[in-house]
Coordinates of C-alpha atoms in Angstrom, one line a residue:
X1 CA 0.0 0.0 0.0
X2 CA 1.4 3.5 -0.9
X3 CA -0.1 6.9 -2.2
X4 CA 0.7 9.0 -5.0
X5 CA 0.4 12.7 -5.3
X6 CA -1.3 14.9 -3.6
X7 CA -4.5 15.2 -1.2
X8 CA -4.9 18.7 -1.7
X9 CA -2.9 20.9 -3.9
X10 CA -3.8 24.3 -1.9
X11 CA -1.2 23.2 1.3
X12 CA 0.5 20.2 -0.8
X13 CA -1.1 17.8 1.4
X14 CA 0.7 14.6 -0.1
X15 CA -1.6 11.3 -0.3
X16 CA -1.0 8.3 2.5
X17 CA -2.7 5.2 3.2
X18 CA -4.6 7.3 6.1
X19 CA -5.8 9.9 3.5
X20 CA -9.7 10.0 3.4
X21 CA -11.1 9.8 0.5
X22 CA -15.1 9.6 -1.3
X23 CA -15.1 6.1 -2.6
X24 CA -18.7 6.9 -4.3
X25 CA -20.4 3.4 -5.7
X26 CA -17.8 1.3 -4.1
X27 CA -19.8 2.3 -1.1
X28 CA -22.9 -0.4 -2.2
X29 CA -21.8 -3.0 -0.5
X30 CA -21.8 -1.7 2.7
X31 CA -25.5 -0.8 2.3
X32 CA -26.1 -4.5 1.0
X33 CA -24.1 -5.7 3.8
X34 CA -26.6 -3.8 6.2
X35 CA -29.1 -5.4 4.8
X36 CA -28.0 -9.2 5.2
X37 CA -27.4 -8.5 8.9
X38 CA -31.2 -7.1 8.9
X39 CA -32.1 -10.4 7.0
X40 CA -30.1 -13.0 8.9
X41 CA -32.1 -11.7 12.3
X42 CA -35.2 -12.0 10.5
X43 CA -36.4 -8.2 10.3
X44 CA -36.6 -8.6 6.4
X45 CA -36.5 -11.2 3.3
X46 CA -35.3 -10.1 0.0
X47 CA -38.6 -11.0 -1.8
X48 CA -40.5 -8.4 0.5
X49 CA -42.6 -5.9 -1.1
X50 CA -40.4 -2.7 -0.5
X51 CA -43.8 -1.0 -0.2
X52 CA -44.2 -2.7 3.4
X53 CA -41.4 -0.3 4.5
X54 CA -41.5 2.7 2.0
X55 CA -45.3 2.8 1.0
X56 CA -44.8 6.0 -0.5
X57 CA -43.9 4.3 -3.4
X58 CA -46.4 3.8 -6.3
X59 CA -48.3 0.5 -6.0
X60 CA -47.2 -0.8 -9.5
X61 CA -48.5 -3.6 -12.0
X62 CA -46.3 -5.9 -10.3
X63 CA -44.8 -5.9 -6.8
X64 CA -40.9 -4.6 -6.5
X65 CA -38.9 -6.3 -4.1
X66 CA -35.7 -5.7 -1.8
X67 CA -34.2 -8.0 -4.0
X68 CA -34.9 -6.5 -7.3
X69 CA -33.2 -3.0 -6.1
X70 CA -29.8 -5.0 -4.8
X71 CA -29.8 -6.4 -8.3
X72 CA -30.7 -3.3 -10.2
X73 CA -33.8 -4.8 -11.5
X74 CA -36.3 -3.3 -10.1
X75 CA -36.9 -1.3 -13.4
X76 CA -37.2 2.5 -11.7
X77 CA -35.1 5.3 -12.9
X78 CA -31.9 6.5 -11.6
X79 CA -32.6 9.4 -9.7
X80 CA -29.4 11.6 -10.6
X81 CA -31.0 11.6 -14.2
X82 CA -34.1 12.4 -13.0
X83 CA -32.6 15.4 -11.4
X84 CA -31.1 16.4 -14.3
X85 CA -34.4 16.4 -16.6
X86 CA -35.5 18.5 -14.0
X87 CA -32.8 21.1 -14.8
X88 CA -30.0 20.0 -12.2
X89 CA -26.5 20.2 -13.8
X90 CA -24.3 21.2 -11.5
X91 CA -24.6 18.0 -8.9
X92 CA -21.5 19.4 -7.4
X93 CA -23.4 22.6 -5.8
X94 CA -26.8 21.2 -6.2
X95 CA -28.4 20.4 -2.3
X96 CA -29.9 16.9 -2.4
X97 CA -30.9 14.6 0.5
X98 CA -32.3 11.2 0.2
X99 CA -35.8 12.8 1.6
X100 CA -36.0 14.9 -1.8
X101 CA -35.2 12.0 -3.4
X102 CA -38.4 9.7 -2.3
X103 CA -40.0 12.7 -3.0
X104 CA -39.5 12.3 -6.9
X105 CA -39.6 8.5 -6.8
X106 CA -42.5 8.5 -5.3
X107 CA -43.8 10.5 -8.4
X108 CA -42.9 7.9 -10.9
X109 CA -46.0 6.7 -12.4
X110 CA -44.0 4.1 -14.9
X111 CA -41.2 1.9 -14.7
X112 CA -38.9 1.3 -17.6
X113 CA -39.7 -2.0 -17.3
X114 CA -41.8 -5.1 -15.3
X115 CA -39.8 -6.2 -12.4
X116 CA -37.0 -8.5 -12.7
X117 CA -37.6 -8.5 -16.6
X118 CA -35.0 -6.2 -17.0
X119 CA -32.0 -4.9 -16.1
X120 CA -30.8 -1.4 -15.4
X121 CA -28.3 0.0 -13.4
X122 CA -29.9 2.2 -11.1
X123 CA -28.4 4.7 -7.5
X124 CA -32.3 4.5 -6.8
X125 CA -32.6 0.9 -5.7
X126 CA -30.0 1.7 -3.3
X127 CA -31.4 4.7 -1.6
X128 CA -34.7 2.7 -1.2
X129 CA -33.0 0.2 0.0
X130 CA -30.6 2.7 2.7
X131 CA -34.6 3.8 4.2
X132 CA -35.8 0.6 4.7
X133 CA -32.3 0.1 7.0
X134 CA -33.1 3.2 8.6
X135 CA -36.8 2.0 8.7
X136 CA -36.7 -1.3 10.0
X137 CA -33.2 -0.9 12.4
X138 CA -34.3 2.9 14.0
X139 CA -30.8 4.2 13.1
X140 CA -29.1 6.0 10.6
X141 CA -27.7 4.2 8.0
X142 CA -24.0 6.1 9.5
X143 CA -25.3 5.2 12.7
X144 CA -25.7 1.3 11.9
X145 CA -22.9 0.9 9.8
X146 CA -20.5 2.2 12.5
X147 CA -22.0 0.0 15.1
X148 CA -22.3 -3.4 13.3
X149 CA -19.5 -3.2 10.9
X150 CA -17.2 0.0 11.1
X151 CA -16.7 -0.1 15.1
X152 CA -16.2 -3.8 15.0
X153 CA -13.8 -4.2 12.6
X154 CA -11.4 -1.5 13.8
X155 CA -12.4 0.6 10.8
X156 CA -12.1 4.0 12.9
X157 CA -11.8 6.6 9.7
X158 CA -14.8 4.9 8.1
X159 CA -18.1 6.4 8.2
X160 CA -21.3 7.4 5.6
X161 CA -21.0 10.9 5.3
X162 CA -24.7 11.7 5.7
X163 CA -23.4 16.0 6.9
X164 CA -21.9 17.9 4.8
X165 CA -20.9 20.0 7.1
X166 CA -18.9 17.6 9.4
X167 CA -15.4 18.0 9.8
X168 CA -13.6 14.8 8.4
X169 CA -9.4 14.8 9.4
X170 CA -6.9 13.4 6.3
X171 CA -9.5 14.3 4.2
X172 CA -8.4 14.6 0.3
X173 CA -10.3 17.3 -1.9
X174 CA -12.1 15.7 -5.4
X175 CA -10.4 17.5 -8.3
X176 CA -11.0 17.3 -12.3
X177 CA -8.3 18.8 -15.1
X178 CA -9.5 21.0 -17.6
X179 CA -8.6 20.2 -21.2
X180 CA -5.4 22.8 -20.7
X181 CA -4.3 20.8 -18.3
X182 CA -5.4 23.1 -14.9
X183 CA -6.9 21.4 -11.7
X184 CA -10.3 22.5 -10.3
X185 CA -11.4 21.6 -7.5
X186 CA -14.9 19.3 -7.7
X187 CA -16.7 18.6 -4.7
X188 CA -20.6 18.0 -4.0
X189 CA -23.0 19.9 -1.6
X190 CA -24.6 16.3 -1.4
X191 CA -26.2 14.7 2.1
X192 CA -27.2 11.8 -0.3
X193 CA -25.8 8.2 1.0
X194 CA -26.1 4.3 0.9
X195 CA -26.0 4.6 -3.2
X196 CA -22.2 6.3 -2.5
X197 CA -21.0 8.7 -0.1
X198 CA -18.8 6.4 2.2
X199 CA -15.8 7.9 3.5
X200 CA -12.5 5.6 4.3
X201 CA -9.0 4.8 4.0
X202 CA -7.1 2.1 2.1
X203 CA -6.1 1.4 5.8
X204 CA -9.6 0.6 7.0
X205 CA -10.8 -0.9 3.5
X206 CA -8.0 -3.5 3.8
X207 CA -9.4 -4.8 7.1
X208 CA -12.5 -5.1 5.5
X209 CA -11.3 -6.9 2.3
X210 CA -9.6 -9.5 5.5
X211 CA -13.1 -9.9 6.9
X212 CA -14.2 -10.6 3.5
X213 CA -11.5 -14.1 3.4
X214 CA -11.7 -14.4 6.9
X215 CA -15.0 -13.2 8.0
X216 CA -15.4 -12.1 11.7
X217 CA -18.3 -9.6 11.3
X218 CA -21.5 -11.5 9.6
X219 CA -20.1 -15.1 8.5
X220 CA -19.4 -17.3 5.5
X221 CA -23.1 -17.7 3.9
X222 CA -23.8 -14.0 3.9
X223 CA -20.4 -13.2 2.1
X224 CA -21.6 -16.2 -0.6
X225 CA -24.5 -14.8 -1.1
X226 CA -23.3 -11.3 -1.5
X227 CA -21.1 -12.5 -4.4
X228 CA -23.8 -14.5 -6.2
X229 CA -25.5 -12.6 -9.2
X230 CA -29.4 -12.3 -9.2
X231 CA -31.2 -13.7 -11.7
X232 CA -34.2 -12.5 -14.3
X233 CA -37.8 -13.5 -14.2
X234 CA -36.6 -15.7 -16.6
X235 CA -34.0 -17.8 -14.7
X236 CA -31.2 -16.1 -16.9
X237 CA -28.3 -14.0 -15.5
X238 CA -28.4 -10.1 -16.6
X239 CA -25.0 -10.5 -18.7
X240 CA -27.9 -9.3 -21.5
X241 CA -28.0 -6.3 -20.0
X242 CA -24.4 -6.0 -19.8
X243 CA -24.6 -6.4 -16.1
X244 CA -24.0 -9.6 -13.7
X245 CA -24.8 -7.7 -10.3
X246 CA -24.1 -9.7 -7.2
X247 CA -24.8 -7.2 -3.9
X248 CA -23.5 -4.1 -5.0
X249 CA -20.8 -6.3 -6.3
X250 CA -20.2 -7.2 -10.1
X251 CA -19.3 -10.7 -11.0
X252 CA -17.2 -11.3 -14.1
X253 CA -13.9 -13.0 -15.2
X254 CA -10.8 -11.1 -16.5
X255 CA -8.2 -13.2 -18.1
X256 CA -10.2 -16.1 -17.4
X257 CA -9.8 -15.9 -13.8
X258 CA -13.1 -15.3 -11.8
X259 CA -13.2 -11.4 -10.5
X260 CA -15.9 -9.3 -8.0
X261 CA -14.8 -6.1 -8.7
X262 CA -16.9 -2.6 -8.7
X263 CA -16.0 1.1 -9.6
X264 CA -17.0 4.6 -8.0
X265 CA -17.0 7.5 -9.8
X266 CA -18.6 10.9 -8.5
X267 CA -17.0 14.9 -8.9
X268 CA -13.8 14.5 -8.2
X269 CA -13.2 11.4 -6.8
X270 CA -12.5 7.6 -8.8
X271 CA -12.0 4.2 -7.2
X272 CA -11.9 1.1 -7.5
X273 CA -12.0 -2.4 -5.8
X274 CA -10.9 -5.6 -7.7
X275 CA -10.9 -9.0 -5.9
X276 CA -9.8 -12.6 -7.3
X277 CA -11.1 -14.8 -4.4
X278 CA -9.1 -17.7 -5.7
X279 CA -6.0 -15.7 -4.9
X280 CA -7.2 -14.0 -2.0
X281 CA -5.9 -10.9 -3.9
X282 CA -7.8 -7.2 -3.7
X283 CA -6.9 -4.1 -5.6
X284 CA -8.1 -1.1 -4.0
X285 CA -7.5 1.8 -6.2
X286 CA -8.9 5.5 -4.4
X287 CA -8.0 8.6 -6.1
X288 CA -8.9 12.1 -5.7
X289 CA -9.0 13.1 -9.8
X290 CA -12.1 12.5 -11.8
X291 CA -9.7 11.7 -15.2
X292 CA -7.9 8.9 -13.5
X293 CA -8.1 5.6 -15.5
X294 CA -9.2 3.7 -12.4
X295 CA -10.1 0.1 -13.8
X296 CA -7.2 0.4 -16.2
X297 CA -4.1 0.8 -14.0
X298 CA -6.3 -1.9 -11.1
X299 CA -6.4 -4.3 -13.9
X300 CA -1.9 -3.4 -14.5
X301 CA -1.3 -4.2 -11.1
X302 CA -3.3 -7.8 -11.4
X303 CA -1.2 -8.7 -14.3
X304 CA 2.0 -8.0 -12.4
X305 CA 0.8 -10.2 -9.6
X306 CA -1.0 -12.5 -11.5
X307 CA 0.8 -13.1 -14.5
X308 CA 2.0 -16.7 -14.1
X309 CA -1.8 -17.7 -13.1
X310 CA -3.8 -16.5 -16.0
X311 CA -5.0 -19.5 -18.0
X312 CA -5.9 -17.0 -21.0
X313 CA -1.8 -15.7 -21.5
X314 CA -2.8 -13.3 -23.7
X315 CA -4.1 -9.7 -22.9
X316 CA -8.2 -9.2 -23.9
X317 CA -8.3 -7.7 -27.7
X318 CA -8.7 -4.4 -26.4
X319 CA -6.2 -4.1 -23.7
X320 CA -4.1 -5.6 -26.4
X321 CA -4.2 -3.1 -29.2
X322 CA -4.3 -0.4 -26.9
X323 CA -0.6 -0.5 -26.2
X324 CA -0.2 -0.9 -30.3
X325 CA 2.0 1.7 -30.9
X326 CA 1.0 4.9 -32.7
X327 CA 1.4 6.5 -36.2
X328 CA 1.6 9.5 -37.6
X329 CA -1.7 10.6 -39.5
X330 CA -2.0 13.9 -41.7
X331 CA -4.7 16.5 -40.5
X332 CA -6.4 16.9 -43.7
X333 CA -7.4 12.7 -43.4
X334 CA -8.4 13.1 -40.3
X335 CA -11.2 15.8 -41.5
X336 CA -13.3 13.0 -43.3
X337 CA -13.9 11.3 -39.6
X338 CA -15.3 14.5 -38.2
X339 CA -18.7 14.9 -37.5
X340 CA -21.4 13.2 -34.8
X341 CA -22.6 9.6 -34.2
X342 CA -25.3 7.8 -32.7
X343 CA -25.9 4.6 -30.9
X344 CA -29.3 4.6 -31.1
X345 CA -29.7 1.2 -28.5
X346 CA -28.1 2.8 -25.7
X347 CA -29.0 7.1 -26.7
X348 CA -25.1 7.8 -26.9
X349 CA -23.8 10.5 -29.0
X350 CA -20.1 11.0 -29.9
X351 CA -19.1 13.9 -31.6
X352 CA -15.5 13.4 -33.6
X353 CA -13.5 17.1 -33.7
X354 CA -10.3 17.8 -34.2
X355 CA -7.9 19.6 -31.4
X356 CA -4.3 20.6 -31.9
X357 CA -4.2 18.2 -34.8
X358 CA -5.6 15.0 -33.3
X359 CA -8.6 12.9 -33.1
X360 CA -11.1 13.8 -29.9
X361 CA -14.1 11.9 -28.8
X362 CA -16.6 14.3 -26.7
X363 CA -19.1 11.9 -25.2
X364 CA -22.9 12.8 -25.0
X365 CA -21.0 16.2 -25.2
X366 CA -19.0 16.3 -21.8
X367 CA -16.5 18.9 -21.0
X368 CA -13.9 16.2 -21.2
X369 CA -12.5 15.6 -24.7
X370 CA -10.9 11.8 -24.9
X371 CA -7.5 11.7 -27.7
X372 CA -7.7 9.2 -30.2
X373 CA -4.2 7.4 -31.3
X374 CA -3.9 6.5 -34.9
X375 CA -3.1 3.0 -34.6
X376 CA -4.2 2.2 -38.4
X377 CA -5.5 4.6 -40.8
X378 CA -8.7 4.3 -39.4
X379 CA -8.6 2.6 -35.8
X380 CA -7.6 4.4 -33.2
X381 CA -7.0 4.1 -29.3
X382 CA -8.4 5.8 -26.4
X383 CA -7.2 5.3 -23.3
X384 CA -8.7 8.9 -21.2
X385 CA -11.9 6.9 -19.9
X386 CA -12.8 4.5 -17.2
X387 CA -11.9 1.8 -19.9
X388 CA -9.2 1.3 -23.1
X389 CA -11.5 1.7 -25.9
X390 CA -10.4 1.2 -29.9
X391 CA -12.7 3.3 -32.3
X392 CA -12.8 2.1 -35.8
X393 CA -14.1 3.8 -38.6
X394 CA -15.9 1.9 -41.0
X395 CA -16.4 2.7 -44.6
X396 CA -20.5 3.0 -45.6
X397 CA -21.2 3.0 -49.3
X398 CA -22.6 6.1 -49.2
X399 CA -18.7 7.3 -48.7
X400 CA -19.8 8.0 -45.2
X401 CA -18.3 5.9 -41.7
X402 CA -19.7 4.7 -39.1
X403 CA -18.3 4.0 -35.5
X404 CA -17.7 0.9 -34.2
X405 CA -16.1 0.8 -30.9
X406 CA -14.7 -1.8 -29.0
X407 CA -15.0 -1.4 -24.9
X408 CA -13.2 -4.5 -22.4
X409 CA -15.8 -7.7 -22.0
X410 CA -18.4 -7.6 -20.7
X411 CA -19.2 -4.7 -22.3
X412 CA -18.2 -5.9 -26.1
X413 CA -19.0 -3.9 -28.9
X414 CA -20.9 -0.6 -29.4
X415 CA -22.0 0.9 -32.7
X416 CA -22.6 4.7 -34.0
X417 CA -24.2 5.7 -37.0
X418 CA -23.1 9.3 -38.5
X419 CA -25.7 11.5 -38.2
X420 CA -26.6 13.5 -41.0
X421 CA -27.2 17.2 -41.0
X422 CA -31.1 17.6 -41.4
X423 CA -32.3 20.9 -43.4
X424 CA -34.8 22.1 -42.0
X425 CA -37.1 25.8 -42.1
X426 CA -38.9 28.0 -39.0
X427 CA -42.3 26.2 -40.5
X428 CA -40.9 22.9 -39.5
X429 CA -39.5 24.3 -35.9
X430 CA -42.6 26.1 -35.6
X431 CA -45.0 22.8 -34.9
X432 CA -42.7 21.8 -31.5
X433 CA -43.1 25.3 -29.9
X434 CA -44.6 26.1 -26.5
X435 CA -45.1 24.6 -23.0
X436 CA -45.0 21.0 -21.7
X437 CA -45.4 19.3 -18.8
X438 CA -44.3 16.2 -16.9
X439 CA -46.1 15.7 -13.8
X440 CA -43.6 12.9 -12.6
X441 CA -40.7 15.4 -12.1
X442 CA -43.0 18.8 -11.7
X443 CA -41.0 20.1 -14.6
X444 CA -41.9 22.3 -17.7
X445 CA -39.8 22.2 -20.5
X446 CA -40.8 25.1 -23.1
X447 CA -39.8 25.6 -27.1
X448 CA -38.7 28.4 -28.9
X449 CA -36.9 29.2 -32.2
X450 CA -33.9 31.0 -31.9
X451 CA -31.1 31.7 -34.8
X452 CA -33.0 29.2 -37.1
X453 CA -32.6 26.6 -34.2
X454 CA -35.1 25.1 -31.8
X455 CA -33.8 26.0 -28.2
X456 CA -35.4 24.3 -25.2
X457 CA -35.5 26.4 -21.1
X458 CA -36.4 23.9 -18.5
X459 CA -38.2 25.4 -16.0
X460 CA -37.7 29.1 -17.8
X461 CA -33.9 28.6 -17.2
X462 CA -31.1 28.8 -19.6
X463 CA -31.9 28.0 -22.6
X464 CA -30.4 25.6 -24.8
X465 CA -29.9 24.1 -28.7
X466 CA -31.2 21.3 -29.6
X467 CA -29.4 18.6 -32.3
X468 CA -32.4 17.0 -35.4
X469 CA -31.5 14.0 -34.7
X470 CA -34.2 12.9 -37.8
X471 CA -38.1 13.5 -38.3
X472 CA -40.0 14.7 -34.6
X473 CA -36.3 13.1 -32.8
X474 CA -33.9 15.9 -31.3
X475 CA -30.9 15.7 -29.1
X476 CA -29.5 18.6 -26.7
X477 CA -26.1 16.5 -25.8
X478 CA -27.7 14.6 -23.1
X479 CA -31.3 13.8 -23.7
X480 CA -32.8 12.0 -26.6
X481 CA -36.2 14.3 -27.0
X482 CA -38.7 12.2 -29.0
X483 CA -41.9 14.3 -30.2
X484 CA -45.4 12.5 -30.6
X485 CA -48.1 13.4 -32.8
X486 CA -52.2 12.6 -33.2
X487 CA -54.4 11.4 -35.3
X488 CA -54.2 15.1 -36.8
X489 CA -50.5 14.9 -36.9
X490 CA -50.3 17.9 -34.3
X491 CA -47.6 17.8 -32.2
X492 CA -49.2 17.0 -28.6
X493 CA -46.2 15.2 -26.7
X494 CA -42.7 14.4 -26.5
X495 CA -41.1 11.6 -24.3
X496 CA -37.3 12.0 -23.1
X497 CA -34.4 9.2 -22.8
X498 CA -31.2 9.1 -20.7
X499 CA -29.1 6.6 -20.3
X500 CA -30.5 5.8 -16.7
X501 CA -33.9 7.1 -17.1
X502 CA -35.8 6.1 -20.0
X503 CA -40.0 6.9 -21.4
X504 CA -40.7 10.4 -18.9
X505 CA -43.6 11.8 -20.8
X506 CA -44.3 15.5 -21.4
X507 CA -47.9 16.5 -22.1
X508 CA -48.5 19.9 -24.6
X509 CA -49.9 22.9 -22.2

């Protein structure tokens, strides 16, 4: 164990092993943890009705149940994007608690889909599931963590960070670099936890990753259970869905070699936990810098320690050809590649520009621009994300490309088609103006024409521009905006799509 750089770069606090840092989703299984201990003394089953602790749910078509929101299959939107259709996009300085969360979920009036038919990953599930431990134990989920686990297991800097305003010693500050290479700090205002929001060392987590091989807090059948991966309605694993979701845990192999692993990534903070039980070997990567390639340099360090155990000896396709070397490539090629893409399955868009006279992928149009490495002619490398990722640039007969792009398994291969540029007149625009209305997030969203371009104000707040994606389909950089028309063809609807939070319907004022 050792750390790197600093905590905070105001006093050049360096980084140790007792720095505390915001570990964000790695925090879920603690709250799953919680509730096993609630469930081995009998106070709940996982195939409860989460209504017989948080009735102020909607009583849906079919029942959800503790276990569906461990497994992310309970089919209700994340709440973050629901916060950000409402016009939230700064969660750093944006003042949420998980009270003003059931609020909104309690509005839902649809689910993306039936209950354990699908599967979706989803911060809601777990701060459902962080009230019914409050519920059902009379304590706060900081409160019941520290006596049952934290205290226990010596894990003294440890705790849910449920005040903002507490004081926390060895604390590092969350940071993000600009595209010129400056640091800014990026913190939250947020009093949100059991989804994220624990606080610890690497110190403490390695006495919990012992208790893990060597349990003395809960036992043996609790830790198997936490590492097995719910099922569908169907009897089939999620690996569909690109998820295999244990408790708050991911199951998977890398290599070949059996891995529980899970990331956590919110404002300035990454980490990062990777276990091979065979070995009993954990990675725990914690860092204070939102760009850091977490999974990446947790999956380096298992091939250094691993590397005579592997049975597959060479490195996954992608990992592979990401440490191809590079080659040169002439501006005036690269031009042909520029433009935006769409993966219409999963509502991502990539845009393609060119900076200082390279390739750069702008994701669902972040702030963060990811460099692209020639490799071949048309294949490049990126390695800014959570992942290495190879984008290849496939010839259409039209003389156009598309994007196919090529992430680590599970997650295979993702494809974008080049959207074309749509020409279209103030008549067209003219049919999508004025004032909607979703009563699930008490929002209006309202349409104007501006410069020849159909802006959107959420709530009457900054307006925006919005992309033609193709006929009644627009797209601001983070919403897919879908318009629906009568039997008169009269524009009288439009439904809205993120990643997280698909189907919210707006009704015309």
């Amino acid at each position: 164990k050792k750390g790197y750089g600093m905590a905070n770069l105001d006093y050049d606090i360096p980084i140790t092993p007792q720095t505390v840092f915001r570990i964000a989703s790695v925090s879920k299984q603690f709250t799953t943890f919680s509730v096993m201990l609630l469930v081995k003394e009998g106070k709940i089953h996982l195939d409860d009705d989460i209504r017989k602790y948080v009735p102020e749910m909607p009583d849906y078509e079919k029942i959800i149940t503790i276990r569906h929101l461990i497994h992310h299959t309970s089919g209700i939107r994340d709440c973050y994007e629901l916060f950000y259709l409402k016009g939230y996009t700064n969660f750093g300085m944006d003042f949420l608690t998980n009270k003003i969360i059931i609020d909104i979920l309690s509005q839902q009036k649809v689910l993306m889909f039936l209950p354990g038919k699908g599967c979706s990953y989803t911060n809601s599930g777990y701060i459902l599931l962080t009230i019914i431990i409050e519920r059902v134990s009379g304590k706060k989920l900081r409160q019941f963590t520290e006596e049952f686990i934290f205290k226990p297991l010596g894990m003294a800097h440890t705790h849910f960070q449920d005040d903002r305003t507490i004081i926390v010693k060895n604390r590092a500050t969350g940071y993000s670099q600009a595209f010129d290479g400056t640091y800014k700090i990026n913190e939250t205002n947020f009093h949100i936890v059991g989804d994220g929001g624990l606080f610890t060392t690497i110190d403490d987590f390695q006495l919990w990753e012992k208790n893990f091989y060597y349990p003395t807090v809960g036992d043996r059948k609790i830790f198997e259970q936490m590492i097995t991966p719910g099922l569908l309605n169907n009897g089939n694993g999620a690996q569909e869905f690109g998820l295999d979701s244990a408790f708050g845990l991911f199951i998977g192999e890398y290599r070949g070699l059996k891995k529980i692993s899970h990331g956590g990534a919110w404002v300035g903070f990454r980490s990062y936990m990777l276990r091979f039980p065979k070995y009993k070997l954990s990675i725990i990567l914690f860092s204070n810098l939102a760009q850091l390639l977490r999974t990446e340099l947790s999956r380096r360090i298992a091939d250094i320690y691993l590397k005579d155990e592997f049975p597959k000896k060479e490195l996954e396709t992608v990992e592979k050809m990401s440490k191809l070397p590079t080659i040169e490539t002439d501006e005036s090629e690269l031009q042909k590649f520029v433009g935006f893409y769409h993966d219409e399955k999963n509502g991502v868009i990539i845009e393609i520009l060119i900076k200082n006279h390279n390739l750069h992928a702008v994701i669902n149009e972040s702030t963060y621009k990811l460099k692209l490495d020639a490799i071949e002619k048309s294949k490049f490398k990126s390695l800014g994300g959570d992942f290495p990722a190879i984008y290849e640039f496939q010839p259409l007969s039209d003389d156009g490309f598309k994007i196919v792009r090529f992430l680590p398994e599970p997650y295979g291969k993702e494809t974008f088609n080049k959207l074309e540029k749509f020409e279209y007149s103030n008549e067209l625009l003219k049919e999508y103006i004025g004032k909607y209305y979703s009563d699930e997030i008490d929002c209006y969203y309202t349409y104007q024409i501006e410069d020849y371009r159909l802006k959107l104000s959420i709530n009457e707040k900054n307006p925006i521009s919005l992309f033609l994606v193709k006929n009644d389909i627009f797209w601001d950089g983070y919403h897919m905006i879908t318009f629906k028309r009568d039997h008169e063809k009269q524009v009288t609807e439009f439904i809205v799509n993120m990643w997280l939070a698909k189907g919210v319907q707006f009704t015309r004022e």
